[in-house]
Tab-separated table of C-alpha atoms and ligand atoms in Angstrom:
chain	number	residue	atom	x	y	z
A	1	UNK	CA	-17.032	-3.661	-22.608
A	2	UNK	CA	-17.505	-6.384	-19.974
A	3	UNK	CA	-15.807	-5.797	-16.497
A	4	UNK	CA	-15.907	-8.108	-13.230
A	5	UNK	CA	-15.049	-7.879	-10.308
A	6	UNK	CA	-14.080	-10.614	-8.022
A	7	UNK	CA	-14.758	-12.028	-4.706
A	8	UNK	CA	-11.407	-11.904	-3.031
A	9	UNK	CA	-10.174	-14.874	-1.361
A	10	UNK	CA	-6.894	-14.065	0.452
A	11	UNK	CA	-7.024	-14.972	3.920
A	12	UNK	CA	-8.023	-11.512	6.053
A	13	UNK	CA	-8.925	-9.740	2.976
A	14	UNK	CA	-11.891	-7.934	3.139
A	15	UNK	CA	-11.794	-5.557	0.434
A	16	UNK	CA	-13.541	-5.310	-2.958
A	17	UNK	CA	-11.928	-3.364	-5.515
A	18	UNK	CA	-15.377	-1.636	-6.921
A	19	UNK	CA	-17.993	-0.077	-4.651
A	20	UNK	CA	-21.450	0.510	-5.998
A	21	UNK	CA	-21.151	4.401	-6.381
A	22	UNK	CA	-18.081	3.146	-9.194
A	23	UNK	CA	-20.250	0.520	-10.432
A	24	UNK	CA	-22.440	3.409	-10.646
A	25	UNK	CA	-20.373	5.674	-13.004
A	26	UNK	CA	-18.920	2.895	-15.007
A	27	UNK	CA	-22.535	1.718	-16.202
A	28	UNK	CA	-23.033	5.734	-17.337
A	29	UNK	CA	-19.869	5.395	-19.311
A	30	UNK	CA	-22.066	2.433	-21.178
A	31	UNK	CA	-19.683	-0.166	-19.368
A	32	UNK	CA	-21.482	-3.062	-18.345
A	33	UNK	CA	-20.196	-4.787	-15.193
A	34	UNK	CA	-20.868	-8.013	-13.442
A	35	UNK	CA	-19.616	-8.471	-10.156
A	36	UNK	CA	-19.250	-12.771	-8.264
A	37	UNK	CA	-21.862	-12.549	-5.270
A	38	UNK	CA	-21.207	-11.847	-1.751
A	39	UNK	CA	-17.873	-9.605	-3.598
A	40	UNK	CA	-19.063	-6.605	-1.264
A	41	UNK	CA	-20.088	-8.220	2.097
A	42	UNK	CA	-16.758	-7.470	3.818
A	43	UNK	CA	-16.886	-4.094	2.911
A	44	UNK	CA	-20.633	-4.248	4.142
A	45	UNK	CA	-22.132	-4.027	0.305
A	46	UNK	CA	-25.043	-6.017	-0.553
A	47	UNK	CA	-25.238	-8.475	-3.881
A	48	UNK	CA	-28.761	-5.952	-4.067
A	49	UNK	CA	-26.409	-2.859	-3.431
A	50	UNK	CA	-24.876	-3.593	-6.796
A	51	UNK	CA	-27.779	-4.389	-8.382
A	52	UNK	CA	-29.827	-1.283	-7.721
A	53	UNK	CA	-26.691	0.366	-9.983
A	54	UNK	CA	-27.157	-1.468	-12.538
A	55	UNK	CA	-24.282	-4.675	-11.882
A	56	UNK	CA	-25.377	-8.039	-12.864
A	57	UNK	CA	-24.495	-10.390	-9.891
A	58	UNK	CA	-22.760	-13.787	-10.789
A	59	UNK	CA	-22.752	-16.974	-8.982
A	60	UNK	CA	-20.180	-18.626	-11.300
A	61	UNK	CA	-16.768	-17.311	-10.863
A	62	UNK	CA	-15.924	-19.208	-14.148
A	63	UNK	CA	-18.089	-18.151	-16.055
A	64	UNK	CA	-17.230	-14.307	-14.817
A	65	UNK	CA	-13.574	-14.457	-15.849
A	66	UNK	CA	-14.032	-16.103	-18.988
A	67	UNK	CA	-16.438	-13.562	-20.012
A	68	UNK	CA	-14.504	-10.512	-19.083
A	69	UNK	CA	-12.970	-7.648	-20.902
A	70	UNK	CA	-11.738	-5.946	-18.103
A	71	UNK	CA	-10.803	-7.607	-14.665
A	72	UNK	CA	-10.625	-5.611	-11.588
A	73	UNK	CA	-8.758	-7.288	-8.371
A	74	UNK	CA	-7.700	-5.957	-5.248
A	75	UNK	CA	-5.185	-8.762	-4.679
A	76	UNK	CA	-3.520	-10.643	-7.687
A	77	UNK	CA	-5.667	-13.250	-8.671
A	78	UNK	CA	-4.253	-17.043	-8.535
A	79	UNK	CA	-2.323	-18.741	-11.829
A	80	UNK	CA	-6.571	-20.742	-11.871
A	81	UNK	CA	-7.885	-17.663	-12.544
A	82	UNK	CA	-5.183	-16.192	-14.915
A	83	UNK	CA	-5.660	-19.014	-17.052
A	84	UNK	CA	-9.695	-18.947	-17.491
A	85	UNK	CA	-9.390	-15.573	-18.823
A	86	UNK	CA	-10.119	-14.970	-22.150
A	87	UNK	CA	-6.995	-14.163	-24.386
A	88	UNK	CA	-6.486	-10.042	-24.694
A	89	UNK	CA	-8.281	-9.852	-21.394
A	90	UNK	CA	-7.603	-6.903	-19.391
A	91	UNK	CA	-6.267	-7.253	-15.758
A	92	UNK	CA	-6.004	-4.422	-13.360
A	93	UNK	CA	-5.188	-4.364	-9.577
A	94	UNK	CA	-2.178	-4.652	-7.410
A	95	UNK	CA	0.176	-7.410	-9.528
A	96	UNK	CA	3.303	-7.106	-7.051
A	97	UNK	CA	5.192	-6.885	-10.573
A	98	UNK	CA	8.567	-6.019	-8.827
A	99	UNK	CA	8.320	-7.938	-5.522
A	100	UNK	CA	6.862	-11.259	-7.267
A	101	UNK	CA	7.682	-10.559	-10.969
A	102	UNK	CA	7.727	-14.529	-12.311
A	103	UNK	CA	4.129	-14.479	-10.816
A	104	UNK	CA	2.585	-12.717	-13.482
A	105	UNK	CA	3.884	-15.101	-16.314
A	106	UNK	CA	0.683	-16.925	-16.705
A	107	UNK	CA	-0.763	-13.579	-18.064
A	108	UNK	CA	1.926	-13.885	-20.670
A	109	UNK	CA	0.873	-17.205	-21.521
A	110	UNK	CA	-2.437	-15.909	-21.459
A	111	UNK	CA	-2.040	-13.066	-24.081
A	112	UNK	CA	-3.039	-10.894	-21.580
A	113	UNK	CA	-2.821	-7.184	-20.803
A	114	UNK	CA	-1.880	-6.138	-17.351
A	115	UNK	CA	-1.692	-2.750	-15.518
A	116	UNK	CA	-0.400	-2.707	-11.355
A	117	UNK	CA	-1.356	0.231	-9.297
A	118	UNK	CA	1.496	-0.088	-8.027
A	119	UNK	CA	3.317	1.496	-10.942
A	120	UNK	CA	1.212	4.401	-11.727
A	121	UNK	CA	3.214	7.306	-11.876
A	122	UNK	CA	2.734	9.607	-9.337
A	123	UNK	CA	2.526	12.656	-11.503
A	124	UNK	CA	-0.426	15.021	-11.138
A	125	UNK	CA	-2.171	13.824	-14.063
A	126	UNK	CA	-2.108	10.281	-11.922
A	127	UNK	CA	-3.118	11.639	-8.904
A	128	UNK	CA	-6.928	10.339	-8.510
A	129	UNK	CA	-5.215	7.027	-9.578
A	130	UNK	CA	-2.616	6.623	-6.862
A	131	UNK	CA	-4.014	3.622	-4.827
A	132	UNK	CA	-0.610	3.224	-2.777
A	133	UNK	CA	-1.198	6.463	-1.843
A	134	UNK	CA	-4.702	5.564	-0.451
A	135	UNK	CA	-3.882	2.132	1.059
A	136	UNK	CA	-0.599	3.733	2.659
A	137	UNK	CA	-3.152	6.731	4.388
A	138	UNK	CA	-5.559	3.616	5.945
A	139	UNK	CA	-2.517	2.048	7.054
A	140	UNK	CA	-0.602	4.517	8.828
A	141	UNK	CA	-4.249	5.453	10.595
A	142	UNK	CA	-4.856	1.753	11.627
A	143	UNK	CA	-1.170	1.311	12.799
A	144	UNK	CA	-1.772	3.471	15.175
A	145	UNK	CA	-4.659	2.585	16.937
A	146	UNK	CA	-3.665	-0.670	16.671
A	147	UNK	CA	-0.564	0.298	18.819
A	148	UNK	CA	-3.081	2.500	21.092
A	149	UNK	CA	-5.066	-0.723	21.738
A	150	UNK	CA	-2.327	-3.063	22.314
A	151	UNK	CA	-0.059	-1.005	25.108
A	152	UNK	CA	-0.746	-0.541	29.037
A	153	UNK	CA	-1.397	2.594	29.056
A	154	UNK	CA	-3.282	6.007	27.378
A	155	UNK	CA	-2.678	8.866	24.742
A	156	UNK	CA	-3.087	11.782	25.811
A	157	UNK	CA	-2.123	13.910	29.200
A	158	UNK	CA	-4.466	13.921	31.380
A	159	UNK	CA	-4.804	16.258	34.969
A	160	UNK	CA	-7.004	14.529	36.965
A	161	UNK	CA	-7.780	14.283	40.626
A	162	UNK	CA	-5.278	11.427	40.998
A	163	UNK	CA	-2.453	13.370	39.501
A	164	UNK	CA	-1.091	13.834	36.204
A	165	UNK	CA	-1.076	10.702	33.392
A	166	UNK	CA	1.529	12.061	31.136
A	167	UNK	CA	1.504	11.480	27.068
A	168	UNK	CA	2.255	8.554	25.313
A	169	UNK	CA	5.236	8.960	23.380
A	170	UNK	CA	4.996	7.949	19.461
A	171	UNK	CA	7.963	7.667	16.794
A	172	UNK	CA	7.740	7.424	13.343
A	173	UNK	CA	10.466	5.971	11.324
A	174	UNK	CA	9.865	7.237	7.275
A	175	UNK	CA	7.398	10.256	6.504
A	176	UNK	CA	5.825	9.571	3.452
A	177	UNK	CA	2.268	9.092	3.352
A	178	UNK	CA	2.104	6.316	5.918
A	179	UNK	CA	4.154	7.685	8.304
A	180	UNK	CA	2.737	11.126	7.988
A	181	UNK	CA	-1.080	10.015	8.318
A	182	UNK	CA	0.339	7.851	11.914
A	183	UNK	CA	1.688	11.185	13.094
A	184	UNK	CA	-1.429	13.196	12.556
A	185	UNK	CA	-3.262	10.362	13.946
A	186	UNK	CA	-1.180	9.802	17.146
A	187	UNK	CA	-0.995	13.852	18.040
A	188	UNK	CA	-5.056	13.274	17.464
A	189	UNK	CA	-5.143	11.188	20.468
A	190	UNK	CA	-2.574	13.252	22.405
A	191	UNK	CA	0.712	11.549	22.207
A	192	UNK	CA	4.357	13.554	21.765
A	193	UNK	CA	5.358	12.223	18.716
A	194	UNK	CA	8.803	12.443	16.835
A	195	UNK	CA	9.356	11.111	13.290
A	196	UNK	CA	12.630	10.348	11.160
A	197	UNK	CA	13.157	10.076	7.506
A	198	UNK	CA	16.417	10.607	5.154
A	199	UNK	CA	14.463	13.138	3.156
A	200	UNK	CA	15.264	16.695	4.567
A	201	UNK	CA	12.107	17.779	2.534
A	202	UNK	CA	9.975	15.626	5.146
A	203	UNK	CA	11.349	17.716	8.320
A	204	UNK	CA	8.440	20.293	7.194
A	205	UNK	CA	5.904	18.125	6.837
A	206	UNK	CA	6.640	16.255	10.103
A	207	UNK	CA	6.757	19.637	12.185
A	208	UNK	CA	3.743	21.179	10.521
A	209	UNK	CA	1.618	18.095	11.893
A	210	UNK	CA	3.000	19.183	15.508
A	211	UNK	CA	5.877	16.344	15.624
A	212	UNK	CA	9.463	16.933	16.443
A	213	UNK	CA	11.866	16.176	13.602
A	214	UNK	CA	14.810	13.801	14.017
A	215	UNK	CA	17.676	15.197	12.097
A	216	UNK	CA	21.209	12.943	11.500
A	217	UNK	CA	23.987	14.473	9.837
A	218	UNK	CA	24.475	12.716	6.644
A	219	UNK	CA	27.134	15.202	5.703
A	220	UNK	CA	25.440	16.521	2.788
A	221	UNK	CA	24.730	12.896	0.784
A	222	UNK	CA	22.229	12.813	-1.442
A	223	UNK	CA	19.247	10.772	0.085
A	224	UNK	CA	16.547	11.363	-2.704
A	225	UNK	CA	16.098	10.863	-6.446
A	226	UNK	CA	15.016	13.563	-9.111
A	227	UNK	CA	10.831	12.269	-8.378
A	228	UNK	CA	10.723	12.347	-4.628
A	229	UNK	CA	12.092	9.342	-3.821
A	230	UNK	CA	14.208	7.667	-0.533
A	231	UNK	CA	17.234	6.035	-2.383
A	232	UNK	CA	19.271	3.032	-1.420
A	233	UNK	CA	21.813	4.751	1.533
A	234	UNK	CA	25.360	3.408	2.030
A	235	UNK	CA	25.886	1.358	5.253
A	236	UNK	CA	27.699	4.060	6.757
A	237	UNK	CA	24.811	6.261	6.667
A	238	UNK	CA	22.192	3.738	7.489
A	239	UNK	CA	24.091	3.345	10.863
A	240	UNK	CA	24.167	6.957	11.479
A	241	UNK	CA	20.366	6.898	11.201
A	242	UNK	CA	19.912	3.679	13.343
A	243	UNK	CA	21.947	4.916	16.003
A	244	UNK	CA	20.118	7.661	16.778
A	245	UNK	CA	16.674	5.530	16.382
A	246	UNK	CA	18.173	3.236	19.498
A	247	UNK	CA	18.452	6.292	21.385
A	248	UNK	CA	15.147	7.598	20.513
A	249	UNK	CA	13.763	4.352	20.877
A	250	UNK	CA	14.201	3.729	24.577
A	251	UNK	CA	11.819	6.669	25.706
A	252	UNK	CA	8.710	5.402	23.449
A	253	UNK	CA	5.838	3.593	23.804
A	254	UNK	CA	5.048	3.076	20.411
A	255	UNK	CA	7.391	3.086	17.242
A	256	UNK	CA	5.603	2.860	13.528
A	257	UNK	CA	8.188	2.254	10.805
A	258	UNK	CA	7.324	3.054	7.187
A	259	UNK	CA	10.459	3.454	5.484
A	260	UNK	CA	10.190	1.838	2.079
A	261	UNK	CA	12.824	1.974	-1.004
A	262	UNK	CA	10.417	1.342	-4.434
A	263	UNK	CA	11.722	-1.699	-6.019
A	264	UNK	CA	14.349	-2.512	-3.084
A	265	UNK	CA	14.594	-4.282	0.042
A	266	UNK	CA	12.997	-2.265	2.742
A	267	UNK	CA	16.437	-0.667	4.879
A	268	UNK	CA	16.483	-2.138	8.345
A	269	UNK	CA	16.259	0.910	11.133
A	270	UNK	CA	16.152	-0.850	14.100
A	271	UNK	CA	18.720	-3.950	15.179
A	272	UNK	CA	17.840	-6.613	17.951
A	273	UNK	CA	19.804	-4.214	20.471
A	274	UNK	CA	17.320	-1.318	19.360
A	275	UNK	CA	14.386	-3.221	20.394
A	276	UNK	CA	16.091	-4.810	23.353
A	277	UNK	CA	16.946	-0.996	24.466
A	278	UNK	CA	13.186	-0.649	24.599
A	279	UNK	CA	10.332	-0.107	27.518
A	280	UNK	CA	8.655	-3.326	28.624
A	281	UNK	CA	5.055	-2.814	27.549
A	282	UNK	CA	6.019	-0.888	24.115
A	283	UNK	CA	5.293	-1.830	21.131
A	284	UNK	CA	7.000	-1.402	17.303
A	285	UNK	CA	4.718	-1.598	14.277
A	286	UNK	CA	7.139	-2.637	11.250
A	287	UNK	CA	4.668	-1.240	8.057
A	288	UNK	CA	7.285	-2.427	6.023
A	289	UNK	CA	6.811	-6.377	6.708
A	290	UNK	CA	5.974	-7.372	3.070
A	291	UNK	CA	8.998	-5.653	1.317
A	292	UNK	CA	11.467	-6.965	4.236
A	293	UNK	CA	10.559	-5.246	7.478
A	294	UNK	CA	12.752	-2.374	9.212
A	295	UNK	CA	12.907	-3.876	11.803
A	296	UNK	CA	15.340	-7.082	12.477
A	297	UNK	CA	12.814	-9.025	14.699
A	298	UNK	CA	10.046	-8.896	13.094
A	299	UNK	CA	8.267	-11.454	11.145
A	300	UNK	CA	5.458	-10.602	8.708
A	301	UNK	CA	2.178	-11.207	9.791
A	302	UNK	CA	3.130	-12.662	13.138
A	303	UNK	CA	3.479	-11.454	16.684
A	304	UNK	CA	7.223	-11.524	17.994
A	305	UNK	CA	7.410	-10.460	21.796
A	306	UNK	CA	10.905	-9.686	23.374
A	307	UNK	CA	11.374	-8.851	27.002
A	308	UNK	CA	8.191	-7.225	27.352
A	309	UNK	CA	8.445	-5.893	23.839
A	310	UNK	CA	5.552	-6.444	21.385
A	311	UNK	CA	6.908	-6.387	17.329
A	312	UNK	CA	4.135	-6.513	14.731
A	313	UNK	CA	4.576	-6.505	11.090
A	314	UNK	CA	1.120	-6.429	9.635
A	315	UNK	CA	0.922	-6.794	5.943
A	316	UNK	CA	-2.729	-5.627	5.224
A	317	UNK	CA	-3.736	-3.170	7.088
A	318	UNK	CA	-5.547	-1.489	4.769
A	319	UNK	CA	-7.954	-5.062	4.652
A	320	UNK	CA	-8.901	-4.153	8.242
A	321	UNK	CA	-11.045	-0.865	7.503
A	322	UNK	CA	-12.374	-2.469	4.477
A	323	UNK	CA	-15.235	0.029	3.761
A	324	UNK	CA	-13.205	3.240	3.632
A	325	UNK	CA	-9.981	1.365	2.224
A	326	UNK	CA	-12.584	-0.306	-0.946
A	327	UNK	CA	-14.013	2.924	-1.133
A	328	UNK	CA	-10.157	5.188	-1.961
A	329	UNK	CA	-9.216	2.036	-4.008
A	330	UNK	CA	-12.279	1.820	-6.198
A	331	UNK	CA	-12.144	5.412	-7.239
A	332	UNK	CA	-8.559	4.900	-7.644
A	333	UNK	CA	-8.976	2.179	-10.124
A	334	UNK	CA	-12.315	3.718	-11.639
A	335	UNK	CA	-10.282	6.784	-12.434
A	336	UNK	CA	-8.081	4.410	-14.278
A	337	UNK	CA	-10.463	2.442	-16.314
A	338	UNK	CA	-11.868	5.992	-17.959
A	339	UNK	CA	-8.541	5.946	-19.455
A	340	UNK	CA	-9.329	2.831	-21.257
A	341	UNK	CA	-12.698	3.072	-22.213
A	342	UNK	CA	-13.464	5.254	-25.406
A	343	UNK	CA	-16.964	5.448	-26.661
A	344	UNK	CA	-18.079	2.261	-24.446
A	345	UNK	CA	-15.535	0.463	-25.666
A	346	UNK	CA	-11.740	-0.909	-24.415
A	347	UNK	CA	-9.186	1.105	-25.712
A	348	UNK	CA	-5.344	0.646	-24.545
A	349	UNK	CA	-3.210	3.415	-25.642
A	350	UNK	CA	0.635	2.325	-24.062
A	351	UNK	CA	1.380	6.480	-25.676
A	352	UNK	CA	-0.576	8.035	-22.544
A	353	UNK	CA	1.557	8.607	-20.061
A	354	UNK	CA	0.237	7.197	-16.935
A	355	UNK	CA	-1.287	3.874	-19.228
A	356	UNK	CA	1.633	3.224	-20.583
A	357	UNK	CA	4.282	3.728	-17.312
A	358	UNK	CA	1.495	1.377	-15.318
A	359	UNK	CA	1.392	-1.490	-18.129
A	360	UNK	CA	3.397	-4.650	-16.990
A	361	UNK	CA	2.351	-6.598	-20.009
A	362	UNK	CA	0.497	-6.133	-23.340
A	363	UNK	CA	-1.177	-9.087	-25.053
A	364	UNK	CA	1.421	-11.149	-24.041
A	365	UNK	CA	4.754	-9.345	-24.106
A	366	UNK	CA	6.245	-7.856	-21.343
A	367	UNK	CA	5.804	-4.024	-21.704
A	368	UNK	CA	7.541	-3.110	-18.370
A	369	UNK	CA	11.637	-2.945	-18.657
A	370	UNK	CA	12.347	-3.215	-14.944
A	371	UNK	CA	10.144	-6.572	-14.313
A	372	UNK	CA	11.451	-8.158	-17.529
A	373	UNK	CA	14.741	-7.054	-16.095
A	374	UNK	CA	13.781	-9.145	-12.982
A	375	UNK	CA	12.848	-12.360	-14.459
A	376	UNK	CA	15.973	-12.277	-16.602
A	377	UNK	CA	13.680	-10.707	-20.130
A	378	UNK	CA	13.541	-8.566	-22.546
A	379	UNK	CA	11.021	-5.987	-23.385
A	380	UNK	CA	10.851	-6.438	-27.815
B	401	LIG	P1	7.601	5.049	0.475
B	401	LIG	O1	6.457	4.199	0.937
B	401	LIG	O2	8.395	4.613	-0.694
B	401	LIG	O3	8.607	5.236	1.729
B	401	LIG	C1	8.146	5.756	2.961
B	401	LIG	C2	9.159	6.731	3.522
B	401	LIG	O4	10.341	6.032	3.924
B	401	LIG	C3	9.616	7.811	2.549
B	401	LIG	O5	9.288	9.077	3.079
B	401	LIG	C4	11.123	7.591	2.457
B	401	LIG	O6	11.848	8.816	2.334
B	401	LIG	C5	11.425	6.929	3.778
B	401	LIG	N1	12.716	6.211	3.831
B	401	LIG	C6	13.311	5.445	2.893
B	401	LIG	N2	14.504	4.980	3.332
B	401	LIG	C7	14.654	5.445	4.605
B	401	LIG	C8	15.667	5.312	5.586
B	401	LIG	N3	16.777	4.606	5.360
B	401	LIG	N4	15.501	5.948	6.766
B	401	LIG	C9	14.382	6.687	7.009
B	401	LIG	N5	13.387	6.844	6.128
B	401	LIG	C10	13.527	6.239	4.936
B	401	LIG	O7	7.170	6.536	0.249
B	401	LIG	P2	5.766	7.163	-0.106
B	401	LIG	O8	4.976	7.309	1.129
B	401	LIG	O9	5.169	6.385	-1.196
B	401	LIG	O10	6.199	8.618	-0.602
B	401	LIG	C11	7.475	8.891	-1.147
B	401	LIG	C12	7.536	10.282	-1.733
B	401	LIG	O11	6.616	10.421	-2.795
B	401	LIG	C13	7.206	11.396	-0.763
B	401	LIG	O12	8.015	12.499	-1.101
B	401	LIG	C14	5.787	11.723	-1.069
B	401	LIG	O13	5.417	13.036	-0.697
B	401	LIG	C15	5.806	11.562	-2.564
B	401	LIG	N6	4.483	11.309	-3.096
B	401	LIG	C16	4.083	12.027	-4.199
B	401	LIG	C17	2.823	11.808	-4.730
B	401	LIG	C18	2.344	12.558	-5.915
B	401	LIG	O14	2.977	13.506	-6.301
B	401	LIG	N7	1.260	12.149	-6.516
B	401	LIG	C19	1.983	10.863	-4.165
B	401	LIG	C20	2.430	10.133	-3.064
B	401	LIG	C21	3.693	10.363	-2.564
């Protein structure tokens, strides 16, 4: 069984989706795996890194994807690449199969099998395997530094000669694993942070990391389904929760919002008059930029400023700690492969219950019911 890994190309991306200690255990399991040069230099891996475990290193990205079994991405790989694949090829990575479903047609075309981290279940069979998981933890760490770095002034109090520098003042907006990584990180470096999320089971977590929860009354609505999961709210409630965000919101000097609804628009938390209630000097860190953004000004990937008001909406930040970020992902997805590997060799079984839920589509057909659904097919 033949798998490569690619260089990736998008722009900022510094990832690799296998580090060598992977490569490592993959060529134990009899795997042999061949990886384009230069794949590892952003996450500061040599070509000679790989090789000392045993990779062959490839100068011909052609020739790589037309002679592998199993494909390993970060990043989907461009409709090029799909198509010099070799028919019953194997792709793994992050597909975007519900944001950009009609994107991963040319795997159809190509016969070929395809598995998204992003729809392993999270059961705790999957655990080891839950690369959102991992790429949401680097993110809510990086969002806040990034915030630290950006406004006038410092973390933590401070008693000094010259008088007292009081706190900063963080808020989180969604405590799942993003938001709950920023607030650990911010009360690292000192600040008073207070987080909000529609799941009452979150008002634990948040308080055990030392963070004041932000409680609405929803009057008793359900705001969770049975696995975990933030669902869709009504308007009505949304408002309740955005109205007391805009209060919240003019005291602090840094706002991170996370809140994400899988497979949905992300919900917006913050209006224009929200942001315009603000401090000059803050800042607001909108994590949820690629599925939407929660907040209404702000523009993926861009810097919006409004009356002294930074808005960023970074949509990889996960590609700016590359080493540690390659290093969660490539266990992630080497936890995966040993599911499909049997004696040395590729074996799909769709009856195993995280290989199955995380197949999008299977020598051709979709396999998936909710992206056929959303490019108008039919799973047969
Ligand atoms: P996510 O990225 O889908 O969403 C981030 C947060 O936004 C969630 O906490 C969600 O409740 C919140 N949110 C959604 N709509 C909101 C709104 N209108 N207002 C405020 N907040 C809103 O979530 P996630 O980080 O992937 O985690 C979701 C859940 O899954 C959590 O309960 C988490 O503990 C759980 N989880 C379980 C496992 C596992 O069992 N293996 C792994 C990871 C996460």
């Amino acid at each position: 069984m033949n798998i490569a890994v690619l260089r990736e190309t998008g722009a900022g991306e510094a990832r690799v989706a296998l580090m060598p200690d992977s490569v490592q255990k993959l060529v134990a399991l009899k795997a042999s795996v061949s990886i384009e040069s230069g794949a590892g230099l952003g996450a500061a891996r040599t070509d000679d890194d790989y090789r000392s475990v045993g990779a062959n290193v490839a100068d011909d990205r052609n020739a790589l994807l037309a002679s592998a079994d199993v494909l390993v991405v970060v990043n989907r790989l461009s409709r090029e690449d799909f198509s010099r694949l070799k028919p019953g090829a194997v792709v793994l990575g992050f597909l975007r199969p519900l944001d950009e479903p009609a994107e991963l047609t040319p795997a159809l075309e190509r016969g070929l099998t395809t598995f998204a981290m992003e729809l392993v279940p999270r059961i705790t069979r999957a655990q080891a395997m839950d690369a959102l998981s991992s790429m949401a933890t680097v993110a809510g760490y990086k969002a806040v530094l990034l915030g630290a770095g950006r406004i006038p002034r410092m973390f933590p109090l401070l008693m000094t000669a010259a008088g007292t520098v009081p706190p900063a003042r963080v808020l989180v907006l969604g405590a799942g694993v993003a938001g709950l990584q920023a607030i650990a990180t911010a009360r690292r470096l000192g600040a008073v942070v207070e987080a909000y999320d529609v799941r009452a089971a979150a008002g634990e977590q948040v308080r055990s990391l030392g963070a004041t929860f932000l409680e609405v009354d929803l009057g008793g609505l359900q705001t969770e389904d049975k696995g975990g999961y933030a669902i869709e709210l009504s308007e009505e409630a949304l408002k309740r929760g955005r109205d007391l965000i805009a209060e919240h919101a003019k005291t602090a000097d840094v706002i991170i919002t996370t809140a994400q609804v899988p497979g949905r628009r992300a919900p917006l938390l913050m209006d224009e008059a929200a942001v315009n209630g603000m401090k000059r000097g803050s800042i607001v860190i909108d994590l949820a930029g690629s599925t939407g953004g929660n907040v209404a000004l702000s523009k993926a990937d861009e810097t919006v400023e409004r009356n002294g008001v930074t808005v960023l909406a970074p949509t990889n930040l996960p590609g700016t700690v590359p080493v540690h970020a390659s290093q969660l992902y490539s266990r992630n997805v080497t936890a995966f492969i040993n599911l499909l590997i049997k004696d040395g060799e590729l074996h799909v079984d769709l009856n195993d219950d995280v290989v199955g839920p995380s197949c999008v589509t299977h020598e051709g057909k979709w396999v998936n019911e909710r992206v056929a659904a959303a490019v108008g097919a039919v799973v047969k």
